[in-house]
Coordinates of C-alpha atoms and ligand atoms in Angstrom, one line a residue:
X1 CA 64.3 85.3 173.8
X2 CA 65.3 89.2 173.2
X3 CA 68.5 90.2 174.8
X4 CA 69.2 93.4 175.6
X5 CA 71.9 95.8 173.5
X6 CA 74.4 95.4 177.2
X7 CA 74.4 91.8 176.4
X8 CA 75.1 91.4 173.4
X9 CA 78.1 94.0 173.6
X10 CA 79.1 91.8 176.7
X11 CA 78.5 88.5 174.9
X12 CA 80.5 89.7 171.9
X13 CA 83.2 90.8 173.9
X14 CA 83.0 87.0 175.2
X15 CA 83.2 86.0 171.6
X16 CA 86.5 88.1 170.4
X17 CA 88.4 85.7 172.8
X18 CA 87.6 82.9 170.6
X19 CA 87.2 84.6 166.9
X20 CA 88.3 87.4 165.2
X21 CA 84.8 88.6 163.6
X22 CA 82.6 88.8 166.8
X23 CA 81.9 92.5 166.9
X24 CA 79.2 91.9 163.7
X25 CA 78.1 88.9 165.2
X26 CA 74.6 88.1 165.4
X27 CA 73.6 86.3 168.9
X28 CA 70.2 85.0 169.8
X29 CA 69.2 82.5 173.0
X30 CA 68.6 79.0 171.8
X31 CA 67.9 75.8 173.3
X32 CA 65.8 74.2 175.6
X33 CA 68.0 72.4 178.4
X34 CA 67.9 72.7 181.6
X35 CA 71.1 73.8 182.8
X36 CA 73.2 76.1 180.4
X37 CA 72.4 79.1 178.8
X38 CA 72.8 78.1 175.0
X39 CA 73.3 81.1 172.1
X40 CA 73.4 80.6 168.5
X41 CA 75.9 83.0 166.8
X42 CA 75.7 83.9 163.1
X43 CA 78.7 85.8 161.2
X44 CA 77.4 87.2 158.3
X45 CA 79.2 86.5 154.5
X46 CA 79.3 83.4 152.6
X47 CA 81.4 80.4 154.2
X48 CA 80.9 81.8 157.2
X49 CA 80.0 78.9 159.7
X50 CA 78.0 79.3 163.1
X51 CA 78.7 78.6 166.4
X52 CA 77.2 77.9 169.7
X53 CA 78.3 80.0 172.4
X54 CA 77.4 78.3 176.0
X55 CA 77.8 79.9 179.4
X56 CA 78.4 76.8 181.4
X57 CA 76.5 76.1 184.5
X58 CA 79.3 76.5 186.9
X59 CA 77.2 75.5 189.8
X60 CA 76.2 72.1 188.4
X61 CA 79.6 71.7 187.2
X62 CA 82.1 73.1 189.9
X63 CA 85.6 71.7 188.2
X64 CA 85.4 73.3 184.8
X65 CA 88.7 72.1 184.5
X66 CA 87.9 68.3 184.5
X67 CA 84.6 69.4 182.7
X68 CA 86.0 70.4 179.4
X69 CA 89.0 68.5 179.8
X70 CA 86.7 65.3 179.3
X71 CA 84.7 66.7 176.4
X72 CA 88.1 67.4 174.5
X73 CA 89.1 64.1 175.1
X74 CA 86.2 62.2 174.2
X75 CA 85.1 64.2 170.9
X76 CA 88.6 64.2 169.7
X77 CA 88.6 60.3 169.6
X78 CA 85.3 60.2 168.0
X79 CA 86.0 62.9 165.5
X80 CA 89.5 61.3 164.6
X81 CA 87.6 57.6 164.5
X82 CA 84.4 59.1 162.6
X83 CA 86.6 60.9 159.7
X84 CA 83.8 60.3 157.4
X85 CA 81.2 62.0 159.5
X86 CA 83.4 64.9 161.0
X87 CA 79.8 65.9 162.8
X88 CA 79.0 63.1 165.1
X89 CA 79.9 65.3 167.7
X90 CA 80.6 69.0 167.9
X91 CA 84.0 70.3 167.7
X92 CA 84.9 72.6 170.3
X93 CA 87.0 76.1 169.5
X94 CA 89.6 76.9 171.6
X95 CA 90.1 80.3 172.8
X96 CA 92.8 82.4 171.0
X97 CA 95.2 81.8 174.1
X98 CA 94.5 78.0 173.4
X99 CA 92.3 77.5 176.4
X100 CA 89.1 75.2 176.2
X101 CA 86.8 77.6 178.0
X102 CA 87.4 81.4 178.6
X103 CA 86.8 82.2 182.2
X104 CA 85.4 86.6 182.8
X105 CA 86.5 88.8 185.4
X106 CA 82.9 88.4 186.9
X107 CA 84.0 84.6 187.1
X108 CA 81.4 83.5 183.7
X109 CA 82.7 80.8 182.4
X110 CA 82.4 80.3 178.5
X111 CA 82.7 77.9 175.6
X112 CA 82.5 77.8 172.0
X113 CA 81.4 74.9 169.8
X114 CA 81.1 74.8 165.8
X115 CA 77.5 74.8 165.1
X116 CA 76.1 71.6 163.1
X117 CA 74.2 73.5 160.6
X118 CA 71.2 72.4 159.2
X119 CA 70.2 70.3 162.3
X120 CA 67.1 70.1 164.2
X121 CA 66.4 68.4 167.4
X122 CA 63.3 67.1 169.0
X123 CA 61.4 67.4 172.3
X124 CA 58.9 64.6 171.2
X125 CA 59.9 61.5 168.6
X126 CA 57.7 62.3 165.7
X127 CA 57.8 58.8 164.1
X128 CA 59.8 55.8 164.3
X129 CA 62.4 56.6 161.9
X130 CA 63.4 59.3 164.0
X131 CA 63.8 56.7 167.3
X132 CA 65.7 53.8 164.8
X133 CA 68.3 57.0 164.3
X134 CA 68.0 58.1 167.8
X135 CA 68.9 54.5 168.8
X136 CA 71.1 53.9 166.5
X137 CA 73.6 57.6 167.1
X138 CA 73.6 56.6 171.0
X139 CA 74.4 52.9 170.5
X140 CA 77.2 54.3 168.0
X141 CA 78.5 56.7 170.5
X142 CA 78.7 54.0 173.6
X143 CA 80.6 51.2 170.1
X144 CA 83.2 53.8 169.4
X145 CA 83.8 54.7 173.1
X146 CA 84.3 51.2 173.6
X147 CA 88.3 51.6 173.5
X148 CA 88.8 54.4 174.7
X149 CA 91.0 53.7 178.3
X150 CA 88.0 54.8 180.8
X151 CA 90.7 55.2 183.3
X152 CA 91.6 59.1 181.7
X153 CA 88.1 60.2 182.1
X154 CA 87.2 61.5 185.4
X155 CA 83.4 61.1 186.8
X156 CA 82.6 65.5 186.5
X157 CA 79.3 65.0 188.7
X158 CA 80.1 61.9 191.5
X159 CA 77.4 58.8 190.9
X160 CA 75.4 60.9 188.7
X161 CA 72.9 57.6 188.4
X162 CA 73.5 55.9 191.6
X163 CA 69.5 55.4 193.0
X164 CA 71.2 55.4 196.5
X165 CA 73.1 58.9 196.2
X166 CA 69.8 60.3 194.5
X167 CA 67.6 58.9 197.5
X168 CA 70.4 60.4 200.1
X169 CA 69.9 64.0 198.9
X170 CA 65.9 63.4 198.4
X171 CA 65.8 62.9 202.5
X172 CA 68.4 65.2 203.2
X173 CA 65.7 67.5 201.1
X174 CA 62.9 66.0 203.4
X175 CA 65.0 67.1 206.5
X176 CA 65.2 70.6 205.2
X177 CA 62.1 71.6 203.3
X178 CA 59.8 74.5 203.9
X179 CA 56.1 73.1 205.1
X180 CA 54.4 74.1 202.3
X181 CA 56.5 72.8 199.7
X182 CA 56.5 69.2 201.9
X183 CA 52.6 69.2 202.2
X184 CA 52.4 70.4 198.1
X185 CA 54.5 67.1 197.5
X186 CA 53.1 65.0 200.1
X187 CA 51.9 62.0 197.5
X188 CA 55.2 62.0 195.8
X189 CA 56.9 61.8 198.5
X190 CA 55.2 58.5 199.3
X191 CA 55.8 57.3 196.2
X192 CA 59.3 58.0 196.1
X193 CA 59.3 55.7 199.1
X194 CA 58.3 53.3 198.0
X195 CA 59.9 53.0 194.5
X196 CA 63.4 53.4 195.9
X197 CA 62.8 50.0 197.9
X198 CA 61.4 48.0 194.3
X199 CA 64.1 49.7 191.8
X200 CA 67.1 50.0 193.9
X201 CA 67.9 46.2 193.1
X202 CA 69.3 47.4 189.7
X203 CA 72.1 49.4 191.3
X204 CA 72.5 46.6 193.3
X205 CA 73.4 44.1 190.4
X206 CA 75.3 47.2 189.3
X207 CA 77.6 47.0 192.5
X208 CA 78.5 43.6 192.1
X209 CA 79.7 44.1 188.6
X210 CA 76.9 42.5 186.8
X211 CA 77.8 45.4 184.0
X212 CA 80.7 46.6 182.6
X213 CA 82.2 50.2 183.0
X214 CA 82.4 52.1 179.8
X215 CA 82.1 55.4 178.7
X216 CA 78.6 56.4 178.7
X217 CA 77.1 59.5 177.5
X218 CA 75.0 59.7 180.7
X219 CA 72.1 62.6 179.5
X220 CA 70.5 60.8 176.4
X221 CA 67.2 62.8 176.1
X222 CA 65.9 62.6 172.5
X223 CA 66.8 66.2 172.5
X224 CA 70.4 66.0 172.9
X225 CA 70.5 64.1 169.0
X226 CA 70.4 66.6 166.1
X227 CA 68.9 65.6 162.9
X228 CA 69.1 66.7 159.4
X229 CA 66.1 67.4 156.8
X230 CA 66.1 63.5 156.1
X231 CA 65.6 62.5 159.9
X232 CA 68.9 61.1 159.7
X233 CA 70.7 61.4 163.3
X234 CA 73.5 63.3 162.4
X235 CA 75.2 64.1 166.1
X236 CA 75.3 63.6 169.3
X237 CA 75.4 66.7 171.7
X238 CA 75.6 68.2 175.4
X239 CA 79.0 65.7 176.5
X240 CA 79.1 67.2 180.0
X241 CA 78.2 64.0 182.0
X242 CA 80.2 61.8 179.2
X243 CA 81.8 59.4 181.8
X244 CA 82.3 55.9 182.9
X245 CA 79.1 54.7 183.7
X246 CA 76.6 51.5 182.2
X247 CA 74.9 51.1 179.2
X248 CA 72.1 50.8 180.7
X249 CA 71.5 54.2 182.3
X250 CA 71.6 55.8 178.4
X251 CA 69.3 53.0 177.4
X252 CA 67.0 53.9 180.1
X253 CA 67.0 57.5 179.9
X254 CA 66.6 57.6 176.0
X255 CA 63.6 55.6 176.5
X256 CA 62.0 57.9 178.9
X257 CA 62.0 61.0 176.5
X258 CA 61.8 59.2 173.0
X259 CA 59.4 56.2 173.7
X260 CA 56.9 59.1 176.3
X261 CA 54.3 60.6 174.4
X262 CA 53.9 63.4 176.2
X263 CA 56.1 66.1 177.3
X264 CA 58.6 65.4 180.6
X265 CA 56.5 68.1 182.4
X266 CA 52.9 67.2 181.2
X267 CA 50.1 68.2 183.2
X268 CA 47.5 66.3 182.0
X269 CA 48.7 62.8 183.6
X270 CA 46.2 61.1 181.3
X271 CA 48.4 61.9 178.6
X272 CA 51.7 60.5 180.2
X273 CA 52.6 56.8 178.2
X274 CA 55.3 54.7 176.4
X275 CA 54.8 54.1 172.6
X276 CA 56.3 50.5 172.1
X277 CA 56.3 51.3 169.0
X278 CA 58.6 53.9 169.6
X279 CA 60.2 51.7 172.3
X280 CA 61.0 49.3 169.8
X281 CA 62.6 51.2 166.9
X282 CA 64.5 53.0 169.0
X283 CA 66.1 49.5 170.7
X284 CA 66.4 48.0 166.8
X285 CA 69.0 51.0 166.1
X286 CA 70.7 50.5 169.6
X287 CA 70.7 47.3 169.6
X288 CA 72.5 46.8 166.0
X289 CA 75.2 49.4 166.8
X290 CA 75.9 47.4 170.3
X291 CA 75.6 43.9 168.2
X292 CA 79.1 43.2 168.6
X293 CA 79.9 44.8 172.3
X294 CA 77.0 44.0 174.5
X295 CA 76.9 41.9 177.1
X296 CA 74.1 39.3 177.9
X297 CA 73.6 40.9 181.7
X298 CA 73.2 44.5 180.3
X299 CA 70.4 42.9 177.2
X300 CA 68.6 41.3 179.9
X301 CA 68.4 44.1 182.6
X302 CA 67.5 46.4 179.4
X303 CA 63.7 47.3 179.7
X304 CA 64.1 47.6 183.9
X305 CA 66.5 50.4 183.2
X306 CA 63.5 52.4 181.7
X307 CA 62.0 52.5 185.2
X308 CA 65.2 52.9 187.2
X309 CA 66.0 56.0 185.2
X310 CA 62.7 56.8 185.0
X311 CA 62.1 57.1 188.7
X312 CA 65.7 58.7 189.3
X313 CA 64.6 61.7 187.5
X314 CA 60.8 62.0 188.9
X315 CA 62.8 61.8 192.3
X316 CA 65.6 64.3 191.1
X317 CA 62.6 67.0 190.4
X318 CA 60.9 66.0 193.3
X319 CA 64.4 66.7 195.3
X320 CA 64.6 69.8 193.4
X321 CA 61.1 71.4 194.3
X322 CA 61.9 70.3 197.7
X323 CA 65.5 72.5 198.0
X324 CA 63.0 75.5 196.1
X325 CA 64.1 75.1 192.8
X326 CA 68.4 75.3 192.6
X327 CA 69.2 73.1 189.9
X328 CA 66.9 72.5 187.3
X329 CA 65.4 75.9 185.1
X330 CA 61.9 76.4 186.0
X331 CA 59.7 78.1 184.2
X332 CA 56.3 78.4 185.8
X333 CA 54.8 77.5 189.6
X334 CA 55.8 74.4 190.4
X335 CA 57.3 73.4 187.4
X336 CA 59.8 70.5 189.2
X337 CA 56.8 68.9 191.2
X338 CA 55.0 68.9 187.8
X339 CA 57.5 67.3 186.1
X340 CA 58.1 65.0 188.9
X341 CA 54.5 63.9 188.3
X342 CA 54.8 63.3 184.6
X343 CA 58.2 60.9 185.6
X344 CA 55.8 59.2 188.0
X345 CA 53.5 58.7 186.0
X346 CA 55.5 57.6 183.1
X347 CA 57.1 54.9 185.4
X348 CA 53.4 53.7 186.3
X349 CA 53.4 52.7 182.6
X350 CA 56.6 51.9 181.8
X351 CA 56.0 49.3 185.1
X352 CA 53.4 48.1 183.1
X353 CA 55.0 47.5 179.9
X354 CA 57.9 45.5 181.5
X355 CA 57.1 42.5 180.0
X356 CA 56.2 43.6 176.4
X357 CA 59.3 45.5 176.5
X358 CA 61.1 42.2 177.4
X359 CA 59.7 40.0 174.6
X360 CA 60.4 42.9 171.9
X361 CA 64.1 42.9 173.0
X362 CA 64.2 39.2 172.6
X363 CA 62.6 39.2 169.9
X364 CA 65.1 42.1 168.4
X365 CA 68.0 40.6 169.7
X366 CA 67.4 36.8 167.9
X367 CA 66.6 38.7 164.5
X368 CA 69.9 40.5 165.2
X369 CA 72.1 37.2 165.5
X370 CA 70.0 34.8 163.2
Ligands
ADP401 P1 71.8 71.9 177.8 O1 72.9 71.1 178.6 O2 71.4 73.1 178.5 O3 70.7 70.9 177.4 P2 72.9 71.6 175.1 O4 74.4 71.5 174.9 O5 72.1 70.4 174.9 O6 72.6 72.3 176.5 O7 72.4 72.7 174.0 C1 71.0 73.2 174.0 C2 70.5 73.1 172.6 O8 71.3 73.9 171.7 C3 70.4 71.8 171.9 O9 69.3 71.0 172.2 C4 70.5 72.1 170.4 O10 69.2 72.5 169.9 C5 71.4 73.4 170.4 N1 72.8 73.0 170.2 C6 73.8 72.8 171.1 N2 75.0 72.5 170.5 C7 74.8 72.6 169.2 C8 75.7 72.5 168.0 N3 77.0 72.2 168.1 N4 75.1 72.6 166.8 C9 73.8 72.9 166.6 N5 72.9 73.0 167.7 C10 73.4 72.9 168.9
GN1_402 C1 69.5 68.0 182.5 O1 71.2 69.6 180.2 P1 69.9 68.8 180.0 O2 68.7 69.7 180.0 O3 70.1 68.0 178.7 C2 70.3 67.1 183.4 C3 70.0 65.6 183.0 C4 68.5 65.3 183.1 C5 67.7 66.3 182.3 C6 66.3 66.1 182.5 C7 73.9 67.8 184.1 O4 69.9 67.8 181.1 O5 70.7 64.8 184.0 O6 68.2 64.0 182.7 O7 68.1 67.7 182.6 N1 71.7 67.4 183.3 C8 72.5 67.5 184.3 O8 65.6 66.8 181.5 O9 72.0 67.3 185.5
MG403 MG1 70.8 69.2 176.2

């Protein structure tokens, strides 16, 4: 996307508060999340790394504080653990007064990462390779969280994947929506209805400690792994919701991105589906790095957590449209109840494939400890 010259004197200004060479820095919009705005920044000479320069979502994330105060945390453990792969996550630059984010007088609020060079990320899994990585960098990332004491990381967003908190602000939505909008979403709102009643048994089992706490990533879209040329996963990215939480909400919501075969806001439903293919690569690599940590409830309640996640975000859209659009970027008409539609869809078929998914994560599982 262009930015204008104002911008890029005001972003660079942003920049001199973390590095000494901003004024010749090159900046250009990257990214496609749906909650920052994400800038690559190239200094020019040799041995000259990149960064990412973010300007965090302050209205998603209120305590900016806790916010980065988590990510340092957690990718300081990893990076000291992962010594021989100093990328697994991104290292974030302090500012020069040692702060983790730099805050504007127009109250912006700003961070700096080291850019993983060479990297690529996907929208869509192009082949299973790709998935068996995918799996295997957000099975890695729960295995060497597994020590970390959970009690010195904060929740940043309160039950982020508690079905019963995303229902609450869906009718609260309901109670508060224009007519138009309601009558727009009038089928999805039926279905949301009636989903919450069959999938809210998971959170149920959650409640009565069927699965243990651990730090969970918590936003495990296939685009949030970077790659190199190889298709080797070579990090794992966007730490904001990294908090305790299950394993089976980053199981689930990997699964929705990496095993669909379509986009997350598809139009043409017909085109909406799981690829167990896909589906099963991507477990192989989860499953292996987890070999040693999981637990037999989370294995079993594995392939339900592809709906439950599944329908949380179709209703999180849904919510969104509803409220006109606060949260979540849009980028056309109707772009949440459209992507709404695609997660309904894709729960239709991942309902579906409930069983299939079952006997491939038996099967994986045996192989694994034969
Ligand atoms: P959002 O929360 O908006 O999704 P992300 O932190 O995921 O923001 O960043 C958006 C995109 O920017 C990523 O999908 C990736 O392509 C790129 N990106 C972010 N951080 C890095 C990094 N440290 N190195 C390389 N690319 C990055
Ligand atoms: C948001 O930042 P991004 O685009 O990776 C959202 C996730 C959703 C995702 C759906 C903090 O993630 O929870 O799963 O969109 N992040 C937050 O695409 O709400
Ligand atoms: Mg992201």
């Amino acid at each position: 996307m262009e930015i204008k010259p104002f911008e890029i004197s005001h972003f660079r200004e942003i920049l001199s508060k973390f590095i000494e060479n901003a004024s010749t820095a090159r900046i250009t919009r990257t990214g496609s999340g749906h909650i920052h705005e994400t800038y690559l920044v190239q200094i020019s000479g040799v041995n000259q790394n990149d960064y990412i320069l973010q300007k965090i979502n302050h209205r998603v994330f209120p305590d900016v504080d806790l916010l980065m105060h988590n990510i340092y945390r957690v990718t300081n453990h990893i990076l000291l653990r992962e010594k021989a792969t100093k990328t697994f996550v991104p290292e974030l630059i302090k500012t020069k007064a040692g702060n983790l984010f730099h805050k504007t007088a127009g109250g912006e609020y700003w961070r700096l990462y080291r850019h993983i060079s060479d990297s690529i990320s996907y929208d869509i899994v192009p082949n299973e390779k790709v998935a068996a990585e995918a799996g295997s960098a957000y099975g890695r990332f729960i295995e060497i969280l597994s020590d970390f004491p959970i009690q010195e990381i904060k929740p940043v967003i309160a039950d982020f994947h508690s079905l019963e908190n995303r229902y609450a602000l869906f009718q609260y939505a309901l109670q508060k929506s224009g007519q138009q909008r309601l009558k727009e979403a009038g089928e999805e709102i039926l279905l949301a209805h009636e989903w919450y009643k069959k999938l809210i048994v998971l959170e149920e089992l959650e409640k009565e400690g069927k699965f243990p706490a651990r730090i969970t990533h918590n936003d495990t879209k296939i685009n949030n792994v970077l790659f190199n040329r190889q298709d080797e996963a070579i990090s794992v990215i966007d730490l904001d919701t990294v908090m305790p939480g299950i394993l089976l909400h980053d199981f689930g919501d990997a699964i929705r991105t990496a095993a669909a075969v379509a986009a997350e806001d598809e139009e043409n439903l017909n085109r909406v589906d799981i690829d167990l293919g896909i589906f099963e690569a991507f477990s192989k690599g989860f499953l292996h790095s987890l070999r040693k940590v999981i637990t037999p409830g989370e294995l079993k309640y594995l392939p339900a957590s592809v709906s439950y996640i599944t329908f949380i975000m179709g209703l999180r859209f849904l919510t969104d449209f509803l409220n006109n659009d606060i949260y979540f970027a849009v980028h056309k008409e109707k772009h949440n109840l459209i992507r709404a539609r695609a997660q309904f869809r894709l729960l239709d078929r991942s309902d579906e494939k409930l069983s299939r998914m079952n006997s491939i994560i038996q099967k994986l599982f045996n192989n694994l400890s034969s």
